[in-house]
């Protein structure tokens, strides 16, 4: 057994999408038959909560990476030497760097080399020289237009790690009690739909009043609605929930949110971390997906899905955080009626709404 560092330095959703690759490193077999299942996950502050819930992770180390975090922290000797010392003291001899197409593994690889890591695997379009021992060339060794989950698994496999037999490669989190009891309370009151209106970037957000109208329509169809959101989204969730939906905005930690999503019949959300958290607990998703990034890469993975939004709109592949097109037509053109119809289609694939409360296992 050896210690392997796996790096995924950005958001909660990206960390969740790395879960299958982490399980491959932790539990899969290498060609020599060894099983190096002591995994240290290096992640950014936004991904730390999700990292703590991933199966196979022995230790989580949080580091605010200056070429990933926005706004970027200054590069200082203290910052870089702190990471190097952590890696050295952790006796890490091997690393797998997971990145998206717009990220380079090379700056981190340099720091890991200085920390004494002997084998480093990553995907790089740029010449890596002696920084990577195993280098995949995106677009040559694997296609870029594939789910991020598959991309991460491909990088792990290049390093010699494959998923164990019986692992379906879907997203997963460890089971655990709801520390606040909210999910149990909701389940006792009957089936419900979750609407999560927030998004990390305005370009990925469906208008708040569209969400509010959807909640009203869902209730008119006889569904109970629960609205979720972070601490900074309480005004938004209050608007969306209206007078009758349950408003949990700012009232759940990540573990409780996972339990609430696990108990839902369907989750309605945009391209944001909770969409991937819903997928990790096996709940169907209606995803209002702005094409500023490709849906084939970042849509919720491995669960029944209804993808809404004009994927050929003018903002396609711009990676914009604020919509560059007046009126935000890629998402504002989606009507609340279309969302409700998508919810009903997903429910039509469920034998009984009352059976949608799930217990997930690591």
Tab-separated table of C-alpha atoms in Angstrom:
chain	number	residue	atom	x	y	z
A	1	UNK	CA	0.000	0.000	0.000
A	2	UNK	CA	1.227	3.503	-0.841
A	3	UNK	CA	-0.096	7.030	-0.449
A	4	UNK	CA	-1.368	8.614	-3.650
A	5	UNK	CA	-2.307	12.263	-3.982
A	6	UNK	CA	-5.208	13.033	-6.309
A	7	UNK	CA	-5.745	16.708	-7.117
A	8	UNK	CA	-8.996	18.397	-8.130
A	9	UNK	CA	-8.619	22.034	-7.248
A	10	UNK	CA	-11.863	23.741	-8.223
A	11	UNK	CA	-15.571	23.667	-7.347
A	12	UNK	CA	-17.873	21.327	-5.431
A	13	UNK	CA	-19.374	19.955	-8.631
A	14	UNK	CA	-15.975	19.244	-10.166
A	15	UNK	CA	-14.881	17.415	-7.029
A	16	UNK	CA	-18.045	15.283	-7.107
A	17	UNK	CA	-17.396	14.472	-10.767
A	18	UNK	CA	-13.943	13.174	-9.803
A	19	UNK	CA	-15.479	10.617	-7.435
A	20	UNK	CA	-15.318	7.571	-9.735
A	21	UNK	CA	-11.666	8.326	-10.562
A	22	UNK	CA	-10.891	8.581	-6.850
A	23	UNK	CA	-12.530	5.204	-6.275
A	24	UNK	CA	-10.392	3.769	-9.062
A	25	UNK	CA	-7.249	4.990	-7.318
A	26	UNK	CA	-8.465	3.907	-3.893
A	27	UNK	CA	-9.991	0.525	-4.629
A	28	UNK	CA	-9.008	-0.510	-8.123
A	29	UNK	CA	-6.196	-2.816	-9.093
A	30	UNK	CA	-2.961	-1.906	-10.799
A	31	UNK	CA	-1.273	-4.142	-13.383
A	32	UNK	CA	1.184	-5.360	-10.747
A	33	UNK	CA	-1.713	-6.470	-8.546
A	34	UNK	CA	-1.039	-3.963	-5.774
A	35	UNK	CA	-3.873	-1.966	-4.260
A	36	UNK	CA	-2.700	1.532	-3.231
A	37	UNK	CA	-5.839	2.558	-1.413
A	38	UNK	CA	-4.520	5.356	0.801
A	39	UNK	CA	-5.741	8.437	-1.089
A	40	UNK	CA	-5.059	12.071	-0.204
A	41	UNK	CA	-7.399	14.420	-2.063
A	42	UNK	CA	-5.991	17.889	-2.705
A	43	UNK	CA	-8.855	20.300	-3.369
A	44	UNK	CA	-9.785	23.963	-3.242
A	45	UNK	CA	-11.886	25.638	-0.527
A	46	UNK	CA	-15.081	25.388	-2.600
A	47	UNK	CA	-14.665	21.640	-3.036
A	48	UNK	CA	-13.700	20.673	0.504
A	49	UNK	CA	-17.212	19.886	1.735
A	50	UNK	CA	-17.886	17.547	-1.161
A	51	UNK	CA	-14.434	15.972	-0.802
A	52	UNK	CA	-15.239	14.908	2.746
A	53	UNK	CA	-18.183	12.843	1.449
A	54	UNK	CA	-16.424	10.898	-1.303
A	55	UNK	CA	-15.818	7.166	-0.863
A	56	UNK	CA	-12.204	6.059	-0.946
A	57	UNK	CA	-10.687	9.307	0.298
A	58	UNK	CA	-8.450	8.835	3.323
A	59	UNK	CA	-7.502	12.472	3.848
A	60	UNK	CA	-8.579	15.846	2.432
A	61	UNK	CA	-6.103	18.706	2.182
A	62	UNK	CA	-7.446	22.124	1.182
A	63	UNK	CA	-5.288	24.538	-0.772
A	64	UNK	CA	-6.404	27.797	-2.427
A	65	UNK	CA	-4.751	27.358	-5.809
A	66	UNK	CA	-3.777	30.742	-7.308
A	67	UNK	CA	-4.437	29.661	-10.920
A	68	UNK	CA	-7.846	28.132	-10.150
A	69	UNK	CA	-9.551	30.055	-7.333
A	70	UNK	CA	-11.486	33.190	-8.343
A	71	UNK	CA	-10.609	35.779	-7.100
A	72	UNK	CA	-7.073	34.469	-7.165
A	73	UNK	CA	-4.967	34.676	-3.998
A	74	UNK	CA	-1.447	36.082	-4.414
A	75	UNK	CA	1.373	33.664	-5.052
A	76	UNK	CA	3.651	33.745	-2.045
A	77	UNK	CA	6.576	31.717	-0.783
A	78	UNK	CA	4.524	30.820	2.277
A	79	UNK	CA	1.695	29.464	0.127
A	80	UNK	CA	3.891	27.325	-2.093
A	81	UNK	CA	6.249	26.139	0.644
A	82	UNK	CA	3.270	25.158	2.793
A	83	UNK	CA	1.972	22.812	0.099
A	84	UNK	CA	5.425	21.392	-0.587
A	85	UNK	CA	5.996	20.692	3.117
A	86	UNK	CA	2.585	19.020	3.438
A	87	UNK	CA	3.327	16.672	0.533
A	88	UNK	CA	6.794	15.846	1.861
A	89	UNK	CA	5.577	15.174	5.394
A	90	UNK	CA	2.745	13.021	4.051
A	91	UNK	CA	5.244	10.688	2.342
A	92	UNK	CA	3.429	10.943	-0.970
A	93	UNK	CA	5.328	9.296	-3.817
A	94	UNK	CA	2.711	9.396	-6.569
A	95	UNK	CA	0.131	11.916	-7.818
A	96	UNK	CA	-2.748	12.009	-10.299
A	97	UNK	CA	-3.748	15.528	-11.353
A	98	UNK	CA	-7.347	15.828	-12.561
A	99	UNK	CA	-8.127	18.842	-14.736
A	100	UNK	CA	-10.741	20.107	-17.167
A	101	UNK	CA	-9.864	21.055	-20.747
A	102	UNK	CA	-9.122	24.695	-19.849
A	103	UNK	CA	-6.746	23.864	-16.999
A	104	UNK	CA	-3.095	22.858	-16.985
A	105	UNK	CA	-1.595	20.314	-14.575
A	106	UNK	CA	1.913	21.704	-15.042
A	107	UNK	CA	2.122	24.390	-12.305
A	108	UNK	CA	0.992	21.896	-9.676
A	109	UNK	CA	3.259	19.229	-11.152
A	110	UNK	CA	6.219	21.573	-10.658
A	111	UNK	CA	5.385	22.027	-6.963
A	112	UNK	CA	4.888	18.286	-6.516
A	113	UNK	CA	8.277	17.605	-8.112
A	114	UNK	CA	9.863	20.029	-5.659
A	115	UNK	CA	8.124	18.081	-2.888
A	116	UNK	CA	9.767	14.867	-4.090
A	117	UNK	CA	6.836	13.126	-5.777
A	118	UNK	CA	8.335	10.475	-8.027
A	119	UNK	CA	5.448	9.709	-10.395
A	120	UNK	CA	2.941	12.259	-11.685
A	121	UNK	CA	0.107	11.625	-14.145
A	122	UNK	CA	-1.874	14.324	-15.933
A	123	UNK	CA	-3.393	15.521	-19.203
A	124	UNK	CA	-1.648	18.424	-20.914
A	125	UNK	CA	-1.836	20.021	-24.336
A	126	UNK	CA	1.509	21.720	-23.603
A	127	UNK	CA	4.879	20.011	-23.631
A	128	UNK	CA	5.374	18.697	-20.104
A	129	UNK	CA	9.072	17.874	-20.169
A	130	UNK	CA	10.056	16.198	-16.923
A	131	UNK	CA	7.019	17.465	-15.017
A	132	UNK	CA	4.773	14.546	-15.970
A	133	UNK	CA	5.784	10.895	-16.035
A	134	UNK	CA	2.509	9.904	-17.684
A	135	UNK	CA	1.160	12.549	-20.056
A	136	UNK	CA	-2.087	12.258	-21.959
A	137	UNK	CA	-2.593	14.599	-24.919
A	138	UNK	CA	-6.197	15.868	-25.014
A	139	UNK	CA	-7.685	15.526	-28.472
A	140	UNK	CA	-5.164	12.819	-29.355
A	141	UNK	CA	-5.206	10.283	-26.528
A	142	UNK	CA	-8.867	10.944	-25.722
A	143	UNK	CA	-11.660	13.169	-27.087
A	144	UNK	CA	-12.486	16.372	-25.242
A	145	UNK	CA	-16.217	16.100	-25.871
A	146	UNK	CA	-16.998	13.494	-23.241
A	147	UNK	CA	-18.336	13.658	-19.683
A	148	UNK	CA	-15.929	15.038	-17.087
A	149	UNK	CA	-16.386	11.811	-15.146
A	150	UNK	CA	-15.015	9.821	-18.085
A	151	UNK	CA	-12.171	12.291	-18.611
A	152	UNK	CA	-11.090	11.900	-14.987
A	153	UNK	CA	-11.336	8.111	-15.179
A	154	UNK	CA	-9.212	8.164	-18.341
A	155	UNK	CA	-6.479	10.119	-16.550
A	156	UNK	CA	-6.588	7.731	-13.586
A	157	UNK	CA	-6.429	4.723	-15.892
A	158	UNK	CA	-3.368	6.165	-17.631
A	159	UNK	CA	-1.727	6.229	-14.212
A	160	UNK	CA	-2.512	2.541	-13.805
A	161	UNK	CA	-5.767	2.677	-11.864
A	162	UNK	CA	-9.051	1.138	-13.000
A	163	UNK	CA	-12.378	0.786	-11.255
A	164	UNK	CA	-12.850	-2.498	-9.419
A	165	UNK	CA	-15.263	-5.088	-10.736
A	166	UNK	CA	-18.826	-4.234	-9.810
A	167	UNK	CA	-18.287	-0.466	-9.665
A	168	UNK	CA	-20.657	1.118	-12.207
A	169	UNK	CA	-18.624	4.323	-12.473
A	170	UNK	CA	-21.481	6.594	-11.412
A	171	UNK	CA	-21.269	9.417	-8.910
A	172	UNK	CA	-21.529	8.423	-5.278
A	173	UNK	CA	-21.134	9.872	-1.809
A	174	UNK	CA	-20.821	8.130	1.518
A	175	UNK	CA	-24.003	7.558	3.474
A	176	UNK	CA	-24.459	9.414	6.702
A	177	UNK	CA	-27.105	10.794	9.026
A	178	UNK	CA	-28.810	14.093	8.305
A	179	UNK	CA	-27.320	16.134	11.161
A	180	UNK	CA	-30.231	18.568	11.201
A	181	UNK	CA	-33.100	16.091	10.774
A	182	UNK	CA	-34.607	18.118	7.931
A	183	UNK	CA	-34.718	15.279	5.414
A	184	UNK	CA	-36.477	12.955	7.851
A	185	UNK	CA	-39.051	15.643	8.586
A	186	UNK	CA	-39.682	16.204	4.880
A	187	UNK	CA	-40.022	12.487	4.218
A	188	UNK	CA	-42.561	12.125	7.011
A	189	UNK	CA	-44.712	14.765	5.319
A	190	UNK	CA	-44.817	12.947	1.969
A	191	UNK	CA	-43.223	13.136	-1.506
A	192	UNK	CA	-41.707	16.381	-2.744
A	193	UNK	CA	-39.918	18.107	-5.626
A	194	UNK	CA	-36.776	20.172	-4.966
A	195	UNK	CA	-36.226	23.443	-6.816
A	196	UNK	CA	-32.709	24.885	-6.458
A	197	UNK	CA	-32.679	28.276	-8.218
A	198	UNK	CA	-29.180	29.541	-7.428
A	199	UNK	CA	-26.067	29.353	-9.588
A	200	UNK	CA	-22.444	30.315	-9.058
A	201	UNK	CA	-22.435	32.458	-12.223
A	202	UNK	CA	-25.281	34.684	-13.486
A	203	UNK	CA	-24.881	33.268	-16.994
A	204	UNK	CA	-26.016	29.873	-15.675
A	205	UNK	CA	-29.081	31.114	-13.795
A	206	UNK	CA	-32.696	30.815	-14.950
A	207	UNK	CA	-34.666	33.966	-13.996
A	208	UNK	CA	-36.005	33.986	-10.441
A	209	UNK	CA	-39.556	34.770	-11.509
A	210	UNK	CA	-39.501	31.817	-13.919
A	211	UNK	CA	-38.576	29.636	-10.952
A	212	UNK	CA	-41.365	31.158	-8.871
A	213	UNK	CA	-43.913	30.505	-11.614
A	214	UNK	CA	-42.669	26.903	-11.865
A	215	UNK	CA	-43.195	26.407	-8.142
A	216	UNK	CA	-46.759	27.685	-8.470
A	217	UNK	CA	-47.439	25.362	-11.401
A	218	UNK	CA	-45.950	22.345	-9.628
A	219	UNK	CA	-48.156	23.039	-6.631
A	220	UNK	CA	-51.158	23.406	-8.926
A	221	UNK	CA	-50.329	19.931	-10.249
A	222	UNK	CA	-50.502	18.636	-6.685
A	223	UNK	CA	-46.779	18.438	-5.937
A	224	UNK	CA	-45.197	19.567	-2.703
A	225	UNK	CA	-42.181	21.791	-3.410
A	226	UNK	CA	-39.047	22.381	-1.359
A	227	UNK	CA	-36.764	25.277	-2.360
A	228	UNK	CA	-33.063	25.054	-1.455
A	229	UNK	CA	-30.190	27.518	-1.577
A	230	UNK	CA	-27.045	28.684	0.144
A	231	UNK	CA	-26.613	31.272	2.895
A	232	UNK	CA	-26.228	34.079	0.368
A	233	UNK	CA	-29.375	33.107	-1.535
A	234	UNK	CA	-32.086	33.583	1.094
A	235	UNK	CA	-33.722	36.486	-0.738
A	236	UNK	CA	-33.781	34.450	-3.956
A	237	UNK	CA	-35.233	31.351	-2.324
A	238	UNK	CA	-37.891	33.409	-0.531
A	239	UNK	CA	-38.985	34.865	-3.875
A	240	UNK	CA	-39.050	31.457	-5.530
A	241	UNK	CA	-40.789	29.644	-2.665
A	242	UNK	CA	-43.596	32.174	-2.409
A	243	UNK	CA	-46.191	31.765	0.323
A	244	UNK	CA	-46.625	27.987	0.269
A	245	UNK	CA	-43.451	26.104	-0.775
A	246	UNK	CA	-41.016	25.035	1.944
A	247	UNK	CA	-38.075	27.453	1.917
A	248	UNK	CA	-34.785	25.921	3.085
A	249	UNK	CA	-32.622	28.724	1.705
A	250	UNK	CA	-29.566	29.154	3.925
A	251	UNK	CA	-30.833	26.479	6.286
A	252	UNK	CA	-28.859	23.376	5.316
A	253	UNK	CA	-25.251	22.316	5.396
A	254	UNK	CA	-23.927	20.181	2.548
A	255	UNK	CA	-24.652	16.844	4.232
A	256	UNK	CA	-28.221	17.906	4.998
A	257	UNK	CA	-28.673	19.201	1.451
A	258	UNK	CA	-27.530	15.812	0.150
A	259	UNK	CA	-30.119	14.089	2.316
A	260	UNK	CA	-32.851	16.466	1.145
A	261	UNK	CA	-31.916	15.863	-2.501
A	262	UNK	CA	-31.804	12.107	-1.909
A	263	UNK	CA	-35.369	12.161	-0.632
A	264	UNK	CA	-36.737	14.182	-3.559
A	265	UNK	CA	-38.672	12.712	-6.456
A	266	UNK	CA	-37.002	15.123	-8.910
A	267	UNK	CA	-34.607	18.046	-8.592
A	268	UNK	CA	-34.978	21.164	-10.745
A	269	UNK	CA	-31.735	23.129	-10.969
A	270	UNK	CA	-29.198	24.729	-13.267
A	271	UNK	CA	-25.625	23.779	-14.072
A	272	UNK	CA	-24.417	24.063	-10.502
A	273	UNK	CA	-22.949	21.934	-7.735
A	274	UNK	CA	-26.291	20.663	-6.362
A	275	UNK	CA	-27.096	19.203	-9.790
A	276	UNK	CA	-24.101	16.905	-9.370
A	277	UNK	CA	-24.939	16.288	-5.729
A	278	UNK	CA	-28.408	15.159	-6.833
A	279	UNK	CA	-26.775	12.809	-9.336
A	280	UNK	CA	-24.476	11.485	-6.606
A	281	UNK	CA	-27.509	10.403	-4.540
A	282	UNK	CA	-29.342	8.993	-7.576
A	283	UNK	CA	-32.143	11.548	-7.955
A	284	UNK	CA	-33.470	12.456	-11.446
A	285	UNK	CA	-32.667	16.001	-12.548
A	286	UNK	CA	-34.352	18.628	-14.700
A	287	UNK	CA	-31.325	20.740	-15.593
A	288	UNK	CA	-31.654	24.271	-16.987
A	289	UNK	CA	-28.299	24.242	-18.726
A	290	UNK	CA	-26.749	27.347	-20.287
A	291	UNK	CA	-24.411	26.367	-23.157
A	292	UNK	CA	-21.559	28.628	-21.981
A	293	UNK	CA	-19.879	25.276	-21.296
A	294	UNK	CA	-20.700	22.035	-23.142
A	295	UNK	CA	-23.502	19.936	-21.677
A	296	UNK	CA	-21.836	16.763	-22.924
A	297	UNK	CA	-19.068	17.460	-20.409
A	298	UNK	CA	-20.875	18.965	-17.428
A	299	UNK	CA	-24.493	17.801	-17.458
A	300	UNK	CA	-25.594	15.695	-14.438
A	301	UNK	CA	-24.096	12.242	-14.934
A	302	UNK	CA	-25.598	8.794	-14.602
A	303	UNK	CA	-29.190	9.640	-13.591
A	304	UNK	CA	-32.449	10.168	-15.526
A	305	UNK	CA	-32.105	13.663	-16.996
A	306	UNK	CA	-34.169	16.299	-18.776
A	307	UNK	CA	-31.822	18.916	-20.260
A	308	UNK	CA	-33.458	22.253	-21.058
A	309	UNK	CA	-32.013	25.383	-22.665
A	310	UNK	CA	-30.937	26.347	-26.177
A	311	UNK	CA	-27.634	24.539	-26.565
A	312	UNK	CA	-26.913	26.327	-29.855
A	313	UNK	CA	-27.410	29.866	-28.515
A	314	UNK	CA	-24.906	32.619	-29.289
A	315	UNK	CA	-23.233	32.210	-25.877
A	316	UNK	CA	-22.207	28.626	-26.726
A	317	UNK	CA	-18.762	27.662	-25.398
A	318	UNK	CA	-17.904	31.223	-24.313
A	319	UNK	CA	-17.336	30.174	-20.673
A	320	UNK	CA	-18.917	33.518	-19.774
A	321	UNK	CA	-19.866	34.143	-16.153
A	322	UNK	CA	-22.216	36.969	-17.158
A	323	UNK	CA	-24.420	36.333	-20.188
A	324	UNK	CA	-22.937	38.115	-23.245
A	325	UNK	CA	-26.276	38.100	-25.091
A	326	UNK	CA	-28.979	40.648	-24.150
A	327	UNK	CA	-31.992	39.018	-22.544
A	328	UNK	CA	-30.197	35.775	-21.663
A	329	UNK	CA	-32.186	33.922	-24.361
A	330	UNK	CA	-30.556	30.501	-23.939
A	331	UNK	CA	-32.425	30.056	-20.647
A	332	UNK	CA	-35.073	32.799	-20.516
A	333	UNK	CA	-36.693	31.193	-23.567
A	334	UNK	CA	-37.490	28.111	-21.453
A	335	UNK	CA	-40.982	28.435	-19.986
A	336	UNK	CA	-42.178	27.258	-16.583
A	337	UNK	CA	-44.663	25.030	-18.404
A	338	UNK	CA	-41.782	23.272	-20.176
A	339	UNK	CA	-40.054	22.657	-16.853
A	340	UNK	CA	-43.198	21.185	-15.317
A	341	UNK	CA	-43.643	18.968	-18.380
A	342	UNK	CA	-40.044	17.759	-17.942
A	343	UNK	CA	-40.721	16.992	-14.284
A	344	UNK	CA	-43.805	14.989	-15.243
A	345	UNK	CA	-41.835	13.037	-17.841
A	346	UNK	CA	-39.271	12.039	-15.223
A	347	UNK	CA	-41.987	11.111	-12.757
A	348	UNK	CA	-43.574	8.981	-15.453
A	349	UNK	CA	-40.490	6.777	-15.292
A	350	UNK	CA	-40.955	6.205	-11.559
A	351	UNK	CA	-43.268	3.383	-10.538
A	352	UNK	CA	-44.560	5.217	-7.497
A	353	UNK	CA	-43.829	8.719	-6.307
A	354	UNK	CA	-44.070	7.544	-2.722
A	355	UNK	CA	-41.085	5.240	-3.251
A	356	UNK	CA	-38.680	7.997	-4.248
A	357	UNK	CA	-37.088	8.364	-0.828
A	358	UNK	CA	-33.743	6.606	-1.114
A	359	UNK	CA	-30.989	5.390	1.107
A	360	UNK	CA	-27.632	5.485	-0.654
A	361	UNK	CA	-24.596	3.448	0.191
A	362	UNK	CA	-20.874	4.109	-0.175
